[in-house]
mmCIF file of C-alpha atoms in Angstrom:
data_model
loop_
_atom_site.group_PDB
_atom_site.id
_atom_site.type_symbol
_atom_site.label_atom_id
_atom_site.label_comp_id
_atom_site.label_asym_id
_atom_site.label_seq_id
_atom_site.Cartn_x
_atom_site.Cartn_y
_atom_site.Cartn_z
ATOM 1 C CA MET A 1 90.474 -153.366 -12.698
ATOM 2 C CA PRO A 2 90.161 -150.051 -14.584
ATOM 3 C CA LYS A 3 90.553 -146.863 -12.619
ATOM 4 C CA ARG A 4 87.627 -144.536 -12.084
ATOM 5 C CA ILE A 5 88.082 -141.327 -14.065
ATOM 6 C CA ALA A 6 88.248 -138.170 -11.954
ATOM 7 C CA ASP A 7 84.913 -136.645 -13.039
ATOM 8 C CA GLU A 8 83.145 -139.941 -13.687
ATOM 9 C CA SER A 9 79.921 -140.866 -11.915
ATOM 10 C CA LEU A 10 79.929 -143.989 -9.785
ATOM 11 C CA ALA A 11 77.103 -145.433 -11.894
ATOM 12 C CA SER A 12 79.172 -144.918 -15.048
ATOM 13 C CA TYR A 13 82.187 -146.609 -13.479
ATOM 14 C CA LEU A 14 80.126 -149.652 -12.476
ATOM 15 C CA LEU A 15 78.737 -149.866 -16.018
ATOM 16 C CA ARG A 16 82.266 -149.795 -17.458
ATOM 17 C CA LEU A 17 83.446 -152.322 -14.897
ATOM 18 C CA SER A 18 80.588 -154.641 -15.813
ATOM 19 C CA LEU A 19 81.490 -154.568 -19.497
ATOM 20 C CA ARG A 20 85.176 -155.110 -18.741
ATOM 21 C CA ASN A 21 84.300 -158.293 -16.837
ATOM 22 C CA GLY A 22 81.889 -159.711 -19.394
ATOM 23 C CA PHE A 23 78.608 -158.708 -17.713
ATOM 24 C CA THR A 24 75.739 -157.050 -19.541
ATOM 25 C CA SER A 25 74.533 -155.210 -16.433
ATOM 26 C CA PRO A 26 75.739 -154.354 -12.910
ATOM 27 C CA LEU A 27 72.679 -156.273 -11.682
ATOM 28 C CA GLU A 28 74.473 -159.472 -12.663
ATOM 29 C CA TRP A 29 76.948 -158.983 -9.817
ATOM 30 C CA LEU A 30 75.324 -156.374 -7.548
ATOM 31 C CA ASP A 31 72.047 -156.776 -5.671
ATOM 32 C CA LYS A 32 69.161 -154.590 -6.789
ATOM 33 C CA PRO A 33 69.023 -152.333 -3.659
ATOM 34 C CA MET A 34 72.734 -151.529 -4.035
ATOM 35 C CA TRP A 35 72.483 -150.643 -7.723
ATOM 36 C CA SER A 36 69.302 -148.647 -7.104
ATOM 37 C CA ALA A 37 71.035 -146.652 -4.354
ATOM 38 C CA VAL A 38 73.954 -145.870 -6.684
ATOM 39 C CA THR A 39 71.736 -144.652 -9.519
ATOM 40 C CA LYS A 40 69.446 -142.681 -7.231
ATOM 41 C CA ASN A 41 72.346 -141.041 -5.376
ATOM 42 C CA THR A 42 71.042 -142.383 -2.064
ATOM 43 C CA ILE A 43 73.858 -144.799 -1.281
ATOM 44 C CA SER A 44 74.495 -144.981 2.450
ATOM 45 C CA ILE A 45 77.843 -145.205 4.252
ATOM 46 C CA LYS A 46 77.153 -148.852 5.053
ATOM 47 C CA GLN A 47 76.384 -149.591 1.406
ATOM 48 C CA ARG A 48 79.560 -147.796 0.345
ATOM 49 C CA GLN A 49 81.556 -149.924 2.749
ATOM 50 C CA LEU A 50 80.037 -153.116 1.359
ATOM 51 C CA LEU A 51 80.555 -151.997 -2.228
ATOM 52 C CA SER A 52 84.150 -150.955 -1.506
ATOM 53 C CA GLU A 53 84.974 -154.583 -0.729
ATOM 54 C CA LEU A 54 84.442 -155.206 -4.441
ATOM 55 C CA VAL A 55 85.210 -151.741 -5.789
ATOM 56 C CA PRO A 56 87.658 -149.762 -3.602
ATOM 57 C CA CYS A 57 86.835 -146.397 -5.223
ATOM 58 C CA ALA A 58 83.246 -146.678 -3.992
ATOM 59 C CA MET A 59 84.337 -145.089 -0.699
ATOM 60 C CA SER A 60 85.024 -141.822 -2.511
ATOM 61 C CA THR A 61 82.465 -139.186 -1.529
ATOM 62 C CA SER A 62 83.056 -136.969 -4.579
ATOM 63 C CA ASP A 63 79.640 -137.915 -5.930
ATOM 64 C CA LEU A 64 77.726 -137.041 -2.770
ATOM 65 C CA SER A 65 75.172 -134.273 -3.122
ATOM 66 C CA LEU A 66 75.884 -131.547 -0.584
ATOM 67 C CA ALA A 67 74.050 -128.745 -2.370
ATOM 68 C CA PRO A 68 71.294 -126.827 -0.570
ATOM 69 C CA LYS A 69 67.672 -127.514 -1.407
ATOM 70 C CA HIS A 70 66.413 -125.456 -4.347
ATOM 71 C CA SER A 71 62.922 -126.812 -4.943
ATOM 72 C CA ILE A 72 59.793 -127.558 -2.956
ATOM 73 C CA LEU A 73 59.361 -130.667 -5.140
ATOM 74 C CA PHE A 74 62.598 -132.541 -4.514
ATOM 75 C CA LEU A 75 65.399 -132.789 -1.985
ATOM 76 C CA ASP A 76 68.282 -133.539 -4.357
ATOM 77 C CA CYS A 77 69.000 -131.735 -7.628
ATOM 78 C CA HIS A 78 70.634 -134.829 -9.099
ATOM 79 C CA THR A 79 68.500 -136.916 -11.460
ATOM 80 C CA ASP A 80 68.104 -140.622 -10.819
ATOM 81 C CA MET A 81 68.084 -141.280 -14.568
ATOM 82 C CA PRO A 82 71.014 -140.593 -16.891
ATOM 83 C CA ARG A 83 71.561 -137.390 -18.842
ATOM 84 C CA ILE A 84 74.406 -137.384 -21.333
ATOM 85 C CA CYS A 85 76.277 -135.463 -23.987
ATOM 86 C CA PRO A 86 76.386 -137.980 -26.868
ATOM 87 C CA TYR A 87 79.486 -136.355 -28.345
ATOM 88 C CA CYS A 88 81.484 -136.643 -25.125
ATOM 89 C CA VAL A 89 80.364 -140.241 -24.603
ATOM 90 C CA LYS A 90 81.401 -141.261 -28.104
ATOM 91 C CA GLY A 91 84.775 -139.609 -27.635
ATOM 92 C CA LYS A 92 85.563 -140.653 -24.067
ATOM 93 C CA GLY A 93 83.345 -143.632 -23.272
ATOM 94 C CA TYR A 94 82.123 -142.616 -19.803
ATOM 95 C CA LEU A 95 79.446 -140.507 -18.091
ATOM 96 C CA LYS A 96 80.295 -137.424 -16.059
ATOM 97 C CA GLU A 97 78.899 -136.969 -12.553
ATOM 98 C CA LYS A 98 78.029 -133.314 -13.154
ATOM 99 C CA TRP A 99 75.645 -134.272 -15.954
ATOM 100 C CA ARG A 100 73.261 -135.596 -13.304
ATOM 101 C CA ASN A 101 72.910 -132.152 -11.690
ATOM 102 C CA ILE A 102 69.989 -130.284 -13.241
ATOM 103 C CA GLY A 103 71.901 -127.035 -12.853
ATOM 104 C CA ASN A 104 73.943 -128.191 -15.861
ATOM 105 C CA LEU A 105 71.695 -128.014 -18.902
ATOM 106 C CA SER A 106 74.229 -128.294 -21.699
ATOM 107 C CA CYS A 107 77.676 -129.653 -22.407
ATOM 108 C CA GLU A 108 80.307 -127.022 -21.778
ATOM 109 C CA LEU A 109 82.474 -128.471 -24.569
ATOM 110 C CA HIS A 110 79.921 -128.996 -27.343
ATOM 111 C CA GLY A 111 77.168 -126.541 -26.372
ATOM 112 C CA CYS A 112 74.443 -129.133 -26.928
ATOM 113 C CA VAL A 113 71.661 -129.921 -24.495
ATOM 114 C CA LEU A 114 72.210 -132.926 -22.237
ATOM 115 C CA CYS A 115 69.904 -135.762 -23.333
ATOM 116 C CA ASP A 116 67.738 -137.927 -21.106
ATOM 117 C CA SER A 117 65.652 -139.459 -23.897
ATOM 118 C CA CYS A 118 66.060 -140.706 -27.442
ATOM 119 C CA GLN A 119 65.079 -138.297 -30.206
ATOM 120 C CA GLU A 120 64.120 -141.211 -32.482
ATOM 121 C CA CYS A 121 61.847 -143.392 -30.321
ATOM 122 C CA GLY A 122 61.104 -140.952 -27.481
ATOM 123 C CA GLU A 123 61.993 -143.473 -24.764
ATOM 124 C CA GLN A 124 63.721 -142.277 -21.618
ATOM 125 C CA LEU A 125 67.329 -143.377 -21.276
ATOM 126 C CA ILE A 126 68.062 -145.915 -18.554
ATOM 127 C CA TRP A 127 71.248 -146.985 -16.819
ATOM 128 C CA SER A 128 72.604 -149.433 -19.391
ATOM 129 C CA PRO A 129 76.063 -150.173 -20.832
ATOM 130 C CA LEU A 130 74.593 -149.036 -24.161
ATOM 131 C CA LEU A 131 74.963 -145.480 -22.863
ATOM 132 C CA LEU A 132 78.742 -145.839 -23.027
ATOM 133 C CA GLN A 133 78.428 -146.213 -26.794
ATOM 134 C CA GLY A 134 76.115 -143.225 -27.153
ATOM 135 C CA THR A 135 73.300 -145.590 -28.142
ATOM 136 C CA CYS A 136 69.607 -145.498 -27.222
ATOM 137 C CA THR A 137 68.985 -147.878 -24.331
ATOM 138 C CA ASN A 138 65.679 -149.077 -25.854
ATOM 139 C CA GLU A 139 66.720 -152.408 -27.375
ATOM 140 C CA LEU A 140 63.987 -152.067 -29.994
ATOM 141 C CA CYS A 141 65.580 -148.802 -31.177
ATOM 142 C CA LEU A 142 69.356 -148.781 -30.595
ATOM 143 C CA CYS A 143 69.736 -145.576 -32.624
ATOM 144 C CA PRO A 144 72.599 -143.199 -31.912
ATOM 145 C CA ILE A 145 71.554 -140.666 -29.280
ATOM 146 C CA LYS A 146 71.220 -137.230 -30.855
ATOM 147 C CA SER A 147 71.292 -133.846 -29.190
ATOM 148 C CA TYR A 148 70.280 -130.385 -30.350
ATOM 149 C CA PRO A 149 71.132 -126.750 -29.580
ATOM 150 C CA ILE A 150 69.432 -125.296 -26.528
ATOM 151 C CA SER A 151 67.707 -121.917 -26.382
ATOM 152 C CA SER A 152 70.108 -119.290 -25.056
ATOM 153 C CA GLN A 153 67.384 -117.983 -22.725
ATOM 154 C CA ILE A 154 66.927 -121.409 -21.153
ATOM 155 C CA ASN A 155 70.628 -122.242 -21.147
ATOM 156 C CA GLU A 156 71.342 -119.137 -19.047
ATOM 157 C CA LEU A 157 68.886 -120.072 -16.287
ATOM 158 C CA PHE A 158 70.195 -120.440 -12.741
ATOM 159 C CA ILE A 159 69.315 -123.547 -10.784
ATOM 160 C CA ASP A 160 66.539 -121.807 -8.803
ATOM 161 C CA GLU A 161 64.944 -120.775 -12.109
ATOM 162 C CA ILE A 162 65.342 -124.291 -13.513
ATOM 163 C CA CYS A 163 63.514 -125.647 -10.474
ATOM 164 C CA ASP A 164 60.760 -123.063 -11.023
ATOM 165 C CA CYS A 165 60.328 -124.287 -14.601
ATOM 166 C CA LEU A 166 60.014 -127.900 -13.463
ATOM 167 C CA LEU A 167 57.434 -126.821 -10.875
ATOM 168 C CA ALA A 168 55.452 -124.933 -13.512
ATOM 169 C CA SER A 169 55.530 -127.935 -15.844
ATOM 170 C CA LEU A 170 53.776 -129.959 -13.147
ATOM 171 C CA PHE A 171 50.826 -127.540 -13.307
ATOM 172 C CA ILE A 172 50.811 -127.757 -17.099
ATOM 173 C CA GLN A 173 50.378 -131.511 -16.788
ATOM 174 C CA ASN A 174 47.760 -131.215 -14.025
ATOM 175 C CA PRO A 175 46.259 -127.725 -13.672
ATOM 176 C CA TYR A 176 44.061 -128.849 -10.769
ATOM 177 C CA THR A 177 46.996 -129.597 -8.465
ATOM 178 C CA THR A 178 46.251 -128.593 -4.863
ATOM 179 C CA VAL A 179 49.034 -130.500 -3.093
ATOM 180 C CA LEU A 180 52.607 -130.587 -4.318
ATOM 181 C CA PRO A 181 54.275 -133.991 -4.454
ATOM 182 C CA ILE A 182 57.655 -134.365 -2.790
ATOM 183 C CA TYR A 183 60.282 -136.501 -4.519
ATOM 184 C CA HIS A 184 63.856 -137.295 -3.643
ATOM 185 C CA HIS A 185 64.970 -136.393 -7.176
ATOM 186 C CA PRO A 186 63.589 -134.385 -10.107
ATOM 187 C CA SER A 187 60.915 -136.748 -11.400
ATOM 188 C CA VAL A 188 60.147 -136.060 -15.066
ATOM 189 C CA SER A 189 60.181 -138.465 -17.988
ATOM 190 C CA ASP A 190 61.470 -135.909 -20.505
ATOM 191 C CA PHE A 191 63.502 -133.308 -18.636
ATOM 192 C CA ASN A 192 64.158 -130.926 -21.519
ATOM 193 C CA THR A 193 60.541 -130.860 -22.705
ATOM 194 C CA ALA A 194 59.298 -130.263 -19.148
ATOM 195 C CA LEU A 195 61.851 -127.466 -18.730
ATOM 196 C CA GLU A 196 60.728 -125.749 -21.925
ATOM 197 C CA GLN A 197 57.032 -126.113 -21.064
ATOM 198 C CA GLY A 198 57.590 -124.610 -17.636
ATOM 199 C CA PHE A 199 59.678 -121.758 -19.028
ATOM 200 C CA ASN A 200 56.997 -120.867 -21.582
ATOM 201 C CA PHE A 201 54.337 -120.907 -18.858
ATOM 202 C CA LEU A 202 56.286 -118.631 -16.534
ATOM 203 C CA SER A 203 57.420 -116.285 -19.325
ATOM 204 C CA GLY A 204 54.566 -116.120 -21.810
ATOM 205 C CA LYS A 205 51.129 -114.604 -21.307
ATOM 206 C CA GLU A 206 49.555 -116.896 -23.904
ATOM 207 C CA VAL A 207 50.261 -120.065 -21.895
ATOM 208 C CA TYR A 208 49.226 -118.276 -18.700
ATOM 209 C CA ASP A 209 45.887 -117.250 -20.247
ATOM 210 C CA GLN A 210 45.287 -120.840 -21.354
ATOM 211 C CA PHE A 211 45.936 -122.014 -17.809
ATOM 212 C CA ILE A 212 43.457 -119.499 -16.367
ATOM 213 C CA GLU A 213 40.864 -120.626 -18.901
ATOM 214 C CA ARG A 214 41.303 -124.255 -17.834
ATOM 215 C CA LEU A 215 40.817 -123.356 -14.176
ATOM 216 C CA GLY A 216 37.704 -121.370 -14.994
ATOM 217 C CA ASP A 217 36.273 -123.875 -17.449
ATOM 218 C CA ALA A 218 32.973 -125.561 -16.660
ATOM 219 C CA ILE A 219 34.697 -128.978 -16.642
ATOM 220 C CA SER A 220 37.046 -127.915 -13.856
ATOM 221 C CA PRO A 221 36.331 -129.812 -10.617
ATOM 222 C CA PHE A 222 36.380 -126.442 -8.861
ATOM 223 C CA SER A 223 34.413 -124.467 -11.481
ATOM 224 C CA GLN A 224 31.521 -123.392 -9.248
ATOM 225 C CA LEU A 225 33.494 -122.731 -6.086
ATOM 226 C CA PRO A 226 34.427 -119.254 -4.865
ATOM 227 C CA GLU A 227 37.380 -117.698 -6.640
ATOM 228 C CA LYS A 228 39.986 -118.385 -3.969
ATOM 229 C CA PHE A 229 39.311 -122.113 -4.236
ATOM 230 C CA GLN A 230 38.745 -122.201 -7.968
ATOM 231 C CA PHE A 231 42.093 -120.572 -8.726
ATOM 232 C CA PHE A 232 44.019 -122.007 -5.785
ATOM 233 C CA PRO A 233 46.395 -124.000 -8.056
ATOM 234 C CA LEU A 234 47.653 -120.693 -9.480
ATOM 235 C CA THR A 235 48.193 -119.313 -5.969
ATOM 236 C CA LEU A 236 50.014 -122.506 -4.999
ATOM 237 C CA LEU A 237 52.378 -122.164 -7.954
ATOM 238 C CA ILE A 238 53.114 -118.486 -7.367
ATOM 239 C CA ARG A 239 53.717 -119.070 -3.654
ATOM 240 C CA HIS A 240 56.530 -121.547 -4.317
ATOM 241 C CA LEU A 241 58.447 -119.796 -7.096
ATOM 242 C CA ASN A 242 62.043 -118.919 -6.265
ATOM 243 C CA ALA A 243 62.601 -116.199 -8.834
ATOM 244 C CA ALA A 244 60.676 -113.251 -10.281
ATOM 245 C CA TRP A 245 58.906 -114.129 -13.547
ATOM 246 C CA PRO A 246 56.477 -112.341 -15.883
ATOM 247 C CA ILE A 247 53.739 -114.599 -14.493
ATOM 248 C CA ASN A 248 54.080 -112.794 -11.155
ATOM 249 C CA ASN A 249 52.885 -109.579 -12.792
ATOM 250 C CA CYS A 250 50.017 -111.466 -14.422
ATOM 251 C CA TYR A 251 49.032 -112.800 -11.017
ATOM 252 C CA VAL A 252 49.045 -109.318 -9.451
ATOM 253 C CA SER A 253 46.775 -108.086 -12.258
ATOM 254 C CA PHE A 254 44.523 -111.092 -11.745
ATOM 255 C CA LEU A 255 44.123 -110.312 -8.042
ATOM 256 C CA GLN A 256 43.232 -106.713 -8.866
ATOM 257 C CA THR A 257 40.586 -107.706 -11.417
ATOM 258 C CA PRO A 258 37.121 -108.508 -10.005
ATOM 259 C CA GLN A 259 36.082 -112.044 -10.861
ATOM 260 C CA VAL A 260 32.545 -113.258 -11.448
ATOM 261 C CA SER A 261 31.463 -115.128 -8.329
ATOM 262 C CA SER A 262 29.476 -118.320 -8.621
ATOM 263 C CA SER A 263 25.982 -118.333 -7.156
ATOM 264 C CA SER A 264 25.844 -122.124 -7.167
ATOM 265 C CA ASN A 265 25.573 -124.222 -4.026
ATOM 266 C CA ARG A 266 27.640 -126.955 -5.595
ATOM 267 C CA HIS A 267 28.680 -129.739 -3.264
ATOM 268 C CA ILE A 268 32.330 -130.650 -3.767
ATOM 269 C CA GLU A 269 33.390 -134.170 -2.844
ATOM 270 C CA SER A 270 37.062 -133.519 -2.142
ATOM 271 C CA PHE A 271 39.496 -130.628 -1.859
ATOM 272 C CA ILE A 272 42.784 -131.843 -0.425
ATOM 273 C CA VAL A 273 45.436 -129.347 0.654
ATOM 274 C CA THR A 274 48.256 -129.180 3.171
ATOM 275 C CA PHE A 275 47.619 -128.061 6.732
ATOM 276 C CA ASP A 276 49.261 -124.658 6.161
ATOM 277 C CA SER A 277 47.336 -124.091 2.926
ATOM 278 C CA ALA A 278 44.068 -124.887 4.717
ATOM 279 C CA ILE A 279 44.688 -122.178 7.314
ATOM 280 C CA LYS A 280 45.510 -119.574 4.658
ATOM 281 C CA LEU A 281 42.673 -120.557 2.342
ATOM 282 C CA LEU A 282 39.968 -120.761 4.986
ATOM 283 C CA GLY A 283 41.202 -117.826 7.048
ATOM 284 C CA ILE A 284 40.833 -119.752 10.291
ATOM 285 C CA THR A 285 43.123 -120.593 13.192
ATOM 286 C CA LYS A 286 44.886 -123.846 14.001
ATOM 287 C CA LYS A 287 42.484 -124.307 16.902
ATOM 288 C CA GLN A 288 39.539 -124.181 14.515
ATOM 289 C CA ILE A 289 41.243 -126.698 12.225
ATOM 290 C CA PHE A 290 41.779 -129.002 15.194
ATOM 291 C CA HIS A 291 38.064 -128.731 16.027
ATOM 292 C CA THR A 292 37.224 -130.161 12.596
ATOM 293 C CA PHE A 293 40.145 -132.610 12.550
ATOM 294 C CA PRO A 294 40.615 -133.626 16.216
ATOM 295 C CA GLU A 295 43.079 -136.359 15.265
ATOM 296 C CA LEU A 296 45.617 -133.649 14.358
ATOM 297 C CA SER A 297 45.552 -132.096 17.835
ATOM 298 C CA ALA A 298 47.237 -135.197 19.246
ATOM 299 C CA LYS A 299 50.338 -134.579 17.135
ATOM 300 C CA LYS A 300 53.207 -132.691 18.768
ATOM 301 C CA VAL A 301 54.332 -131.347 15.399
ATOM 302 C CA ILE A 302 52.253 -131.083 12.229
ATOM 303 C CA PRO A 303 54.366 -132.291 9.271
ATOM 304 C CA GLN A 304 54.974 -129.770 6.519
ATOM 305 C CA ASN A 305 53.229 -132.010 3.998
ATOM 306 C CA GLN A 306 50.315 -133.007 6.263
ATOM 307 C CA GLN A 307 47.296 -133.327 3.977
ATOM 308 C CA ILE A 308 43.684 -132.730 4.966
ATOM 309 C CA ASP A 309 40.443 -132.737 3.001
ATOM 310 C CA ILE A 310 38.641 -129.439 3.573
ATOM 311 C CA ALA A 311 35.698 -130.164 1.264
ATOM 312 C CA ALA A 312 33.242 -130.351 4.174
ATOM 313 C CA ILE A 313 34.330 -126.938 5.461
ATOM 314 C CA ILE A 314 34.101 -125.438 1.964
ATOM 315 C CA ASN A 315 30.620 -126.863 1.495
ATOM 316 C CA ARG A 316 29.434 -125.426 4.802
ATOM 317 C CA THR A 317 30.977 -122.047 4.021
ATOM 318 C CA THR A 318 29.655 -121.724 0.470
ATOM 319 C CA ILE A 319 26.149 -122.835 1.473
ATOM 320 C CA SER A 320 26.079 -120.359 4.362
ATOM 321 C CA VAL A 321 27.168 -117.504 2.121
ATOM 322 C CA ALA A 322 24.632 -118.431 -0.564
ATOM 323 C CA ASP A 323 21.812 -118.472 1.993
ATOM 324 C CA MET A 324 22.569 -114.974 3.234
#
């Protein structure tokens, strides 16, 4: 049995072990929940004990994530999909554990960005023995994985700033986001593209202006609501940023600029936010929220991500104001 290399990820070791024993995948000798737990970095002590009966080094805790939480979106800064330096893989034939941490954007030896997708076919890399050869894991492609230089501005980002960029990219994909999803891991199909999109949004006024235009566009589901509801996605983004960005100054200017208020009595079907966001948006107390949602009053503790639909309250409020 080959030894696990000091800085090797457990997933990489199991891939190498599979090849050494004539298997094409760890799933040929491990059950699916076990392999999933290894790749997702959620392997429990009990699972480690069971795995160690086959692979003694599985009891090592060097691959456990003990880092503090950096993002509102995810609990663990380790990706559940592989990211690799193709040059290191071709030279050494294994995957490093630290490549899974999103705080590491590039290879410290080669200076190239860590890859999580194929530059030829665009498919996301998966946990496959093909990775150990530096080959695309899409069997219809099988091209050598290629990397590229990373922008020095992006490469110098700290992990809190990286998490901000991933958060911003979520709003690029869906500008009408009113509730943030919570994942166990960073959940993006093309990490480097999402990172760049988020960085450009947080740093450049052009992308910011485009975002404001989308929120204010007539096709927006919130287009005829009062300003605080119409532009709530922007407020939600700003509220959860870790670092100071140029977009913060844009937001301050936005708040200081009078906006054209809608005179429409539009009836909105749904406006889902978290419990805390509802209180801040509506400017009401918890007791008033409980009056509208009596089922919440029975809970001893309101979960941080408790979602409620405040459309009915918004409709009552906007109609009352319009009638005055």
